[in-house]
XYZ file of C-alpha atoms in Angstrom:
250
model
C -119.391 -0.812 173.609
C -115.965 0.224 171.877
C -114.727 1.642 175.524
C -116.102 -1.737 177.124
C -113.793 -3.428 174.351
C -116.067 -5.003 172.731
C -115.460 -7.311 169.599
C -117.423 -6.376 166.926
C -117.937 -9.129 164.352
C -119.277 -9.732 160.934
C -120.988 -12.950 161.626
C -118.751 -15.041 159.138
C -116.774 -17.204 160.751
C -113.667 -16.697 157.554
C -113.483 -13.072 158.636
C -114.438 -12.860 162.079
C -111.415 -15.670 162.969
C -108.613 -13.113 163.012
C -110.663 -10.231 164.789
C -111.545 -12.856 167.735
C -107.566 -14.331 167.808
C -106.433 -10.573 167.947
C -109.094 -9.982 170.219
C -108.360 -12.691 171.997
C -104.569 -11.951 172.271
C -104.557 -8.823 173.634
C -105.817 -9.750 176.805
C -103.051 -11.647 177.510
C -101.117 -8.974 179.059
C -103.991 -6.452 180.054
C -102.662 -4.622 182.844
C -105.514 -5.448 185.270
C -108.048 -8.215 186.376
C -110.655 -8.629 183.913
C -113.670 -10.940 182.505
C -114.971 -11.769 179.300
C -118.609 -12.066 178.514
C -119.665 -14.906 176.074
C -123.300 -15.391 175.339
C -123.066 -18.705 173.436
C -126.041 -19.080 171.806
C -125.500 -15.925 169.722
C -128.860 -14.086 169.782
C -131.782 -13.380 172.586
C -134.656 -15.856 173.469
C -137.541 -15.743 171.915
C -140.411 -18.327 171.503
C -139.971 -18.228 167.670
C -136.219 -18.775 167.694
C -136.831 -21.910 170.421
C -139.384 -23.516 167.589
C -136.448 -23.047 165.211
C -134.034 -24.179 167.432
C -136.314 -27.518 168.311
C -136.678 -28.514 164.682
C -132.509 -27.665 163.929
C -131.960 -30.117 166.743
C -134.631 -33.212 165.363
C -133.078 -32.730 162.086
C -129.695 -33.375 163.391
C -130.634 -35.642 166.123
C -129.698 -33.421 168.752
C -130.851 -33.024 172.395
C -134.244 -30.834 172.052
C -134.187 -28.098 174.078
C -136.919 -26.731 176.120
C -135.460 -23.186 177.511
C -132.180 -22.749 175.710
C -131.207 -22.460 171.812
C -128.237 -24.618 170.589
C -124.567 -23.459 171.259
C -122.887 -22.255 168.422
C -119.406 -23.253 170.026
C -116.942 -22.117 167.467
C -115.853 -18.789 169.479
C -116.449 -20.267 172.824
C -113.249 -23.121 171.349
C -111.538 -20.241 169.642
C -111.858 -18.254 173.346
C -110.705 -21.673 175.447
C -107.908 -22.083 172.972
C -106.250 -18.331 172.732
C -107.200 -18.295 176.546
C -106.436 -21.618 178.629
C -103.204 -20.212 179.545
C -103.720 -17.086 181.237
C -107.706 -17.863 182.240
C -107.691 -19.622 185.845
C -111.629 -20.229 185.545
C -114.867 -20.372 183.402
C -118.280 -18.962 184.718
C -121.176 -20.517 183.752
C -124.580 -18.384 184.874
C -127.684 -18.790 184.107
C -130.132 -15.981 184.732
C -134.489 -16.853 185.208
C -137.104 -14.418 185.922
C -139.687 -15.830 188.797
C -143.067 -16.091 188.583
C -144.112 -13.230 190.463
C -142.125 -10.236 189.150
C -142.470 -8.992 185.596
C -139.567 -9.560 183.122
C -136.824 -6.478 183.204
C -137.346 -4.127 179.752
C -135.398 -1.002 178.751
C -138.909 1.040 179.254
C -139.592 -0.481 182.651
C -135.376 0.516 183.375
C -136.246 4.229 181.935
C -139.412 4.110 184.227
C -137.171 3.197 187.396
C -139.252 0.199 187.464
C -137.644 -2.987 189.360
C -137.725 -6.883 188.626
C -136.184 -9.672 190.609
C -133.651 -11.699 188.939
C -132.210 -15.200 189.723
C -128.600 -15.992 189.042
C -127.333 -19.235 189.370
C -123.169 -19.290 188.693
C -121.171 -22.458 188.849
C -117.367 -22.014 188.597
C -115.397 -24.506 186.186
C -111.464 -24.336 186.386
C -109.775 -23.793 183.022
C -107.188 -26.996 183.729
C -110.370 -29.183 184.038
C -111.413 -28.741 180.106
C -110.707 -30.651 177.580
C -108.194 -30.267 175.293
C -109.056 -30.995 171.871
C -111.415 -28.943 170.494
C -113.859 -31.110 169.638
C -114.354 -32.182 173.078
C -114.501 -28.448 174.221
C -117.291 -28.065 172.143
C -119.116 -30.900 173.294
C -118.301 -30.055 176.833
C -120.180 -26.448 176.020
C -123.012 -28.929 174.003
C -123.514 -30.821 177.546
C -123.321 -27.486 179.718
C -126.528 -26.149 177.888
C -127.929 -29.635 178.380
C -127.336 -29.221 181.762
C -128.237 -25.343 181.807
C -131.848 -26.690 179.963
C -132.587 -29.121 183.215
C -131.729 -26.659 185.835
C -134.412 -23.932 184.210
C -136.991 -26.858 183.913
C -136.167 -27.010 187.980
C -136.446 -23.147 188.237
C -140.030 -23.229 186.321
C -141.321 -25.971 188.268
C -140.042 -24.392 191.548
C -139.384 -20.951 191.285
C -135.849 -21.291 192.416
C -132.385 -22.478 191.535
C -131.883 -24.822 194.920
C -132.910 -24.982 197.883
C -130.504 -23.057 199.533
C -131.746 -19.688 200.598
C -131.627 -16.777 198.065
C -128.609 -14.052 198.730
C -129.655 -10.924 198.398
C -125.888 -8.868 197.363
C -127.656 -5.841 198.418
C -127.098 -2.571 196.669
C -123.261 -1.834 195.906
C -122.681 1.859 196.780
C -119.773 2.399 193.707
C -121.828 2.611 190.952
C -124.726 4.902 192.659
C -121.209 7.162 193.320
C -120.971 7.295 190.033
C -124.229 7.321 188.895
C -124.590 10.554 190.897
C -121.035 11.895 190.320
C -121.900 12.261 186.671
C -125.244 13.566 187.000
C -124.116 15.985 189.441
C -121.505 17.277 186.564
C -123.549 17.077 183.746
C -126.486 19.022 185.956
C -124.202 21.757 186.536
C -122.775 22.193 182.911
C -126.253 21.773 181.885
C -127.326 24.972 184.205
C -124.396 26.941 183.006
C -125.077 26.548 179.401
C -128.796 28.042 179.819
C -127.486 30.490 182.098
C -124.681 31.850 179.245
C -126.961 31.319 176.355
C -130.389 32.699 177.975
C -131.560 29.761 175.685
C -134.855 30.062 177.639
C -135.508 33.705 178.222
C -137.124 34.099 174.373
C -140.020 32.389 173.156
C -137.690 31.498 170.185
C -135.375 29.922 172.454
C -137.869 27.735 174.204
C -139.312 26.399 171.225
C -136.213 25.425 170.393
C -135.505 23.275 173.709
C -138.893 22.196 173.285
C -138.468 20.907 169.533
C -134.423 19.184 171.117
C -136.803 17.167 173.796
C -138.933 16.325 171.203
C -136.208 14.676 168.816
C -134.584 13.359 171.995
C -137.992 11.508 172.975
C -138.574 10.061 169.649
C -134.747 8.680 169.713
C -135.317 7.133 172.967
C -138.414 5.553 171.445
C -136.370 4.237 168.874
C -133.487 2.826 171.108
C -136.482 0.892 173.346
C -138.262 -0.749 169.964
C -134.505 -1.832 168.336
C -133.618 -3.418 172.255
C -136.888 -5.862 171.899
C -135.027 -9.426 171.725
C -137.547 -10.569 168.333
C -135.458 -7.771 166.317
C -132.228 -9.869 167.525
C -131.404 -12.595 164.528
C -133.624 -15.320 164.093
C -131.814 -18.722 165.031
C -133.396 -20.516 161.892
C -131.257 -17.879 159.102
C -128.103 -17.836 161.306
C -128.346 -21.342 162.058
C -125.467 -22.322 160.549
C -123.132 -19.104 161.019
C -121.456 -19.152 164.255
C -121.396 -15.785 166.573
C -119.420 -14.938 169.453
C -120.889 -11.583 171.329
C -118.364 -10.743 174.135
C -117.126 -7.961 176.080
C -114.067 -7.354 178.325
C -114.214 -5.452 181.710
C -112.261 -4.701 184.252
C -112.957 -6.389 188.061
Protein backbone atom coordinates (compact mmCIF):
# COMPACT_ATOMS: atom_id res chain seq x y z
CA UNK A 1 0.00 0.00 0.00
CA UNK A 2 2.75 2.68 1.03
CA UNK A 3 4.57 1.97 -2.58
CA UNK A 4 0.97 2.22 -4.26
CA UNK A 5 0.83 5.71 -2.34
CA UNK A 6 -1.70 5.12 -0.47
CA UNK A 7 -3.28 7.66 2.10
CA UNK A 8 -3.52 6.28 5.25
CA UNK A 9 -6.09 8.00 7.49
CA UNK A 10 -7.28 8.13 11.01
CA UNK A 11 -10.92 8.26 10.30
CA UNK A 12 -11.43 11.82 11.91
CA UNK A 13 -12.19 14.14 9.62
CA UNK A 14 -10.04 17.22 12.06
CA UNK A 15 -6.91 15.18 11.46
CA UNK A 16 -7.29 13.39 8.38
CA UNK A 17 -8.02 17.07 6.46
CA UNK A 18 -4.35 17.98 6.12
CA UNK A 19 -3.07 14.34 5.26
CA UNK A 20 -5.78 14.23 2.27
CA UNK A 21 -4.86 18.20 1.10
CA UNK A 22 -1.09 17.11 1.21
CA UNK A 23 -2.07 14.04 -0.30
CA UNK A 24 -3.97 15.59 -2.54
CA UNK A 25 -1.29 18.20 -3.57
CA UNK A 26 1.33 16.20 -4.47
CA UNK A 27 -0.17 14.83 -7.37
CA UNK A 28 -0.27 17.88 -8.93
CA UNK A 29 3.01 17.63 -10.51
CA UNK A 30 3.55 13.72 -10.48
CA UNK A 31 5.78 13.09 -13.23
CA UNK A 32 3.50 10.58 -15.03
CA UNK A 33 -0.21 9.70 -15.89
CA UNK A 34 -1.94 8.46 -12.97
CA UNK A 35 -5.50 7.61 -11.24
CA UNK A 36 -6.87 7.84 -7.96
CA UNK A 37 -9.08 5.26 -6.41
CA UNK A 38 -12.01 6.55 -4.20
CA UNK A 39 -14.38 4.06 -2.73
CA UNK A 40 -17.02 6.49 -1.39
CA UNK A 41 -18.93 4.72 0.81
CA UNK A 42 -15.96 4.04 3.12
CA UNK A 43 -16.24 0.34 4.07
CA UNK A 44 -17.27 -3.13 2.13
CA UNK A 45 -20.92 -4.38 1.60
CA UNK A 46 -22.37 -6.36 3.77
CA UNK A 47 -26.10 -7.21 4.48
CA UNK A 48 -25.73 -5.90 8.09
CA UNK A 49 -24.15 -2.59 7.13
CA UNK A 50 -27.15 -2.15 4.22
CA UNK A 51 -29.85 -2.62 7.32
CA UNK A 52 -27.83 0.13 9.01
CA UNK A 53 -27.50 2.09 6.17
CA UNK A 54 -31.55 1.78 5.39
CA UNK A 55 -32.54 2.96 8.84
CA UNK A 56 -29.56 6.09 8.73
CA UNK A 57 -31.35 7.08 5.57
CA UNK A 58 -35.38 6.91 7.09
CA UNK A 59 -34.10 8.78 9.96
CA UNK A 60 -32.82 11.51 7.85
CA UNK A 61 -35.26 11.22 5.12
CA UNK A 62 -32.92 10.12 2.67
CA UNK A 63 -33.26 8.01 -0.53
CA UNK A 64 -33.25 4.21 0.87
CA UNK A 65 -30.95 2.28 -0.73
CA UNK A 66 -31.31 -1.19 -1.90
CA UNK A 67 -27.56 -2.24 -3.10
CA UNK A 68 -25.39 0.66 -2.05
CA UNK A 69 -24.57 2.32 1.53
CA UNK A 70 -24.76 6.18 1.74
CA UNK A 71 -21.80 8.36 0.42
CA UNK A 72 -19.84 9.83 2.93
CA UNK A 73 -18.81 12.75 0.46
CA UNK A 74 -16.49 14.81 2.52
CA UNK A 75 -13.12 13.41 0.77
CA UNK A 76 -14.73 12.83 -2.51
CA UNK A 77 -15.37 17.30 -2.20
CA UNK A 78 -12.00 17.62 -0.56
CA UNK A 79 -10.55 15.34 -3.79
CA UNK A 80 -12.82 17.52 -6.54
CA UNK A 81 -11.62 20.65 -4.84
CA UNK A 82 -7.56 20.08 -4.49
CA UNK A 83 -8.09 18.28 -7.95
CA UNK A 84 -10.50 20.10 -10.57
CA UNK A 85 -7.57 21.73 -12.00
CA UNK A 86 -5.25 19.22 -13.10
CA UNK A 87 -8.07 16.14 -13.26
CA UNK A 88 -9.59 16.13 -16.98
CA UNK A 89 -12.23 13.35 -15.88
CA UNK A 90 -14.08 11.37 -13.09
CA UNK A 91 -14.77 7.52 -13.39
CA UNK A 92 -17.63 6.26 -12.01
CA UNK A 93 -17.71 2.09 -12.03
CA UNK A 94 -19.72 -0.01 -10.64
CA UNK A 95 -18.70 -3.63 -10.31
CA UNK A 96 -21.80 -6.82 -9.89
CA UNK A 97 -21.19 -10.40 -9.66
CA UNK A 98 -23.81 -12.50 -12.04
CA UNK A 99 -25.86 -15.04 -11.10
CA UNK A 100 -24.05 -17.89 -12.29
CA UNK A 101 -20.44 -17.51 -11.07
CA UNK A 102 -19.54 -17.51 -7.40
CA UNK A 103 -18.41 -14.21 -5.75
CA UNK A 104 -14.34 -13.64 -6.04
CA UNK A 105 -12.61 -14.39 -2.28
CA UNK A 106 -8.91 -14.19 -1.34
CA UNK A 107 -9.11 -18.24 -0.75
CA UNK A 108 -10.80 -18.89 -4.08
CA UNK A 109 -7.68 -16.20 -5.60
CA UNK A 110 -5.02 -18.47 -3.52
CA UNK A 111 -6.86 -21.57 -5.03
CA UNK A 112 -6.45 -20.12 -8.71
CA UNK A 113 -10.10 -20.24 -8.71
CA UNK A 114 -11.92 -17.76 -11.33
CA UNK A 115 -15.23 -15.58 -11.12
CA UNK A 116 -16.76 -13.39 -13.76
CA UNK A 117 -17.07 -9.84 -12.99
CA UNK A 118 -19.23 -7.04 -14.55
CA UNK A 119 -17.93 -3.52 -14.82
CA UNK A 120 -19.97 -0.88 -15.86
CA UNK A 121 -17.74 2.70 -16.16
CA UNK A 122 -19.32 5.94 -17.19
CA UNK A 123 -16.88 8.84 -17.75
CA UNK A 124 -17.87 12.38 -16.21
CA UNK A 125 -15.60 15.42 -17.27
CA UNK A 126 -14.19 17.39 -14.34
CA UNK A 127 -15.48 20.98 -16.04
CA UNK A 128 -19.05 19.48 -15.90
CA UNK A 129 -19.20 19.44 -11.82
CA UNK A 130 -20.39 21.68 -9.80
CA UNK A 131 -18.67 24.11 -8.11
CA UNK A 132 -19.71 24.70 -4.71
CA UNK A 133 -19.25 22.08 -2.57
CA UNK A 134 -22.39 21.47 -1.48
CA UNK A 135 -23.60 20.72 -4.83
CA UNK A 136 -20.56 18.34 -5.40
CA UNK A 137 -21.73 16.43 -2.71
CA UNK A 138 -25.11 16.14 -3.78
CA UNK A 139 -24.00 15.43 -7.27
CA UNK A 140 -21.98 12.22 -5.57
CA UNK A 141 -25.58 11.77 -3.31
CA UNK A 142 -27.48 11.43 -6.87
CA UNK A 143 -24.60 9.25 -8.56
CA UNK A 144 -25.20 6.44 -5.89
CA UNK A 145 -28.89 7.01 -6.51
CA UNK A 146 -28.26 6.38 -9.85
CA UNK A 147 -25.50 3.60 -9.17
CA UNK A 148 -28.57 1.88 -6.75
CA UNK A 149 -31.05 1.70 -10.04
CA UNK A 150 -28.55 0.41 -12.44
CA UNK A 151 -27.69 -2.77 -9.90
CA UNK A 152 -31.55 -3.23 -9.41
CA UNK A 153 -31.28 -3.56 -13.54
CA UNK A 154 -28.19 -5.89 -13.21
CA UNK A 155 -30.18 -8.23 -10.56
CA UNK A 156 -33.21 -8.35 -12.51
CA UNK A 157 -31.22 -9.01 -15.75
CA UNK A 158 -27.97 -10.22 -15.19
CA UNK A 159 -26.35 -7.48 -17.13
CA UNK A 160 -25.46 -3.83 -17.23
CA UNK A 161 -27.20 -3.08 -20.92
CA UNK A 162 -27.92 -4.60 -23.57
CA UNK A 163 -25.02 -4.11 -25.45
CA UNK A 164 -22.88 -7.17 -25.74
CA UNK A 165 -20.34 -7.94 -22.94
CA UNK A 166 -16.42 -7.11 -23.90
CA UNK A 167 -14.36 -9.51 -22.92
CA UNK A 168 -10.57 -7.28 -22.51
CA UNK A 169 -9.00 -10.58 -22.72
CA UNK A 170 -5.93 -11.39 -20.72
CA UNK A 171 -3.22 -8.47 -20.76
CA UNK A 172 0.18 -10.18 -21.24
CA UNK A 173 2.25 -7.30 -18.87
CA UNK A 174 1.35 -8.35 -15.72
CA UNK A 175 1.68 -12.34 -16.40
CA UNK A 176 5.48 -10.87 -17.53
CA UNK A 177 5.75 -9.88 -14.40
CA UNK A 178 4.02 -12.22 -12.56
CA UNK A 179 6.52 -14.74 -13.97
CA UNK A 180 9.58 -12.43 -14.05
CA UNK A 181 9.46 -12.36 -10.28
CA UNK A 182 8.74 -15.83 -9.66
CA UNK A 183 11.35 -16.84 -11.95
CA UNK A 184 13.89 -14.65 -9.60
CA UNK A 185 12.64 -15.45 -6.44
CA UNK A 186 12.65 -19.43 -7.64
CA UNK A 187 16.18 -19.18 -8.36
CA UNK A 188 17.37 -17.30 -5.13
CA UNK A 189 15.14 -19.62 -3.40
CA UNK A 190 17.22 -22.78 -4.97
CA UNK A 191 20.47 -21.13 -4.21
CA UNK A 192 19.82 -20.53 -0.63
CA UNK A 193 19.05 -24.43 0.01
CA UNK A 194 21.79 -25.26 -2.16
CA UNK A 195 24.49 -22.96 0.13
CA UNK A 196 22.83 -23.76 3.37
CA UNK A 197 22.11 -27.68 2.77
CA UNK A 198 19.04 -26.48 4.85
CA UNK A 199 17.48 -29.82 3.76
CA UNK A 200 20.18 -32.41 3.83
CA UNK A 201 19.67 -32.91 7.97
CA UNK A 202 16.68 -34.03 9.57
CA UNK A 203 17.23 -30.90 11.79
CA UNK A 204 17.14 -28.79 8.86
CA UNK A 205 13.93 -30.12 7.45
CA UNK A 206 12.06 -29.80 10.47
CA UNK A 207 12.93 -26.56 10.44
CA UNK A 208 11.47 -25.73 6.79
CA UNK A 209 8.73 -27.79 7.83
CA UNK A 210 7.92 -25.78 11.18
CA UNK A 211 8.66 -22.02 8.50
CA UNK A 212 5.64 -23.59 6.19
CA UNK A 213 3.81 -24.18 9.06
CA UNK A 214 3.93 -20.48 10.52
CA UNK A 215 3.67 -19.31 6.91
CA UNK A 216 0.25 -21.35 6.49
CA UNK A 217 -1.24 -20.18 9.64
CA UNK A 218 -0.32 -16.38 8.52
CA UNK A 219 -1.97 -16.89 5.31
CA UNK A 220 -4.96 -18.16 7.27
CA UNK A 221 -4.92 -15.13 9.11
CA UNK A 222 -4.57 -12.65 6.11
CA UNK A 223 -7.85 -14.64 4.37
CA UNK A 224 -10.15 -14.33 7.82
CA UNK A 225 -9.00 -10.29 8.39
CA UNK A 226 -9.90 -9.77 4.20
CA UNK A 227 -13.72 -11.03 4.96
CA UNK A 228 -15.70 -7.61 4.22
CA UNK A 229 -17.99 -8.15 7.92
CA UNK A 230 -14.48 -7.40 9.76
CA UNK A 231 -14.50 -4.00 7.58
CA UNK A 232 -16.31 -1.11 9.92
CA UNK A 233 -19.80 -1.36 10.48
CA UNK A 234 -21.68 1.65 8.71
CA UNK A 235 -24.01 2.14 11.86
CA UNK A 236 -20.60 3.22 14.41
CA UNK A 237 -18.88 5.16 11.57
CA UNK A 238 -21.96 6.62 10.44
CA UNK A 239 -21.21 9.86 11.10
CA UNK A 240 -17.24 9.93 10.55
CA UNK A 241 -16.41 10.45 7.04
CA UNK A 242 -13.58 8.12 5.24
CA UNK A 243 -11.83 8.51 2.13
CA UNK A 244 -9.83 5.06 1.10
CA UNK A 245 -7.79 5.92 -2.07
CA UNK A 246 -4.80 4.94 -3.85
CA UNK A 247 -2.66 6.50 -6.64
CA UNK A 248 -1.18 4.49 -9.61
CA UNK A 249 0.48 5.00 -12.41
CA UNK A 250 -1.36 4.32 -16.15
Amino acid sequence: MWFSEYLFLERSWAKDENTIKAGLQRLRDYPQPFWLALFVEGTRFTQAKLVAAQEYATSQGLPIPRNVLIPRTKGFVSAVSHMRSFVPAIYDITVAIPKSSPSPTMLRLFKGQSSVVHVHIKRHLMKELPEMDEAVAQWCKDLFVEKDKLLDKHIAEDTFSDQPLQDIGRPAKPLLVVCSWTCIVGYGALKFLQQSSLLSSWRGIALSAFILAIVTFLMQILILFTQSERSTPAKVAAGKPRMTGRVQQQ
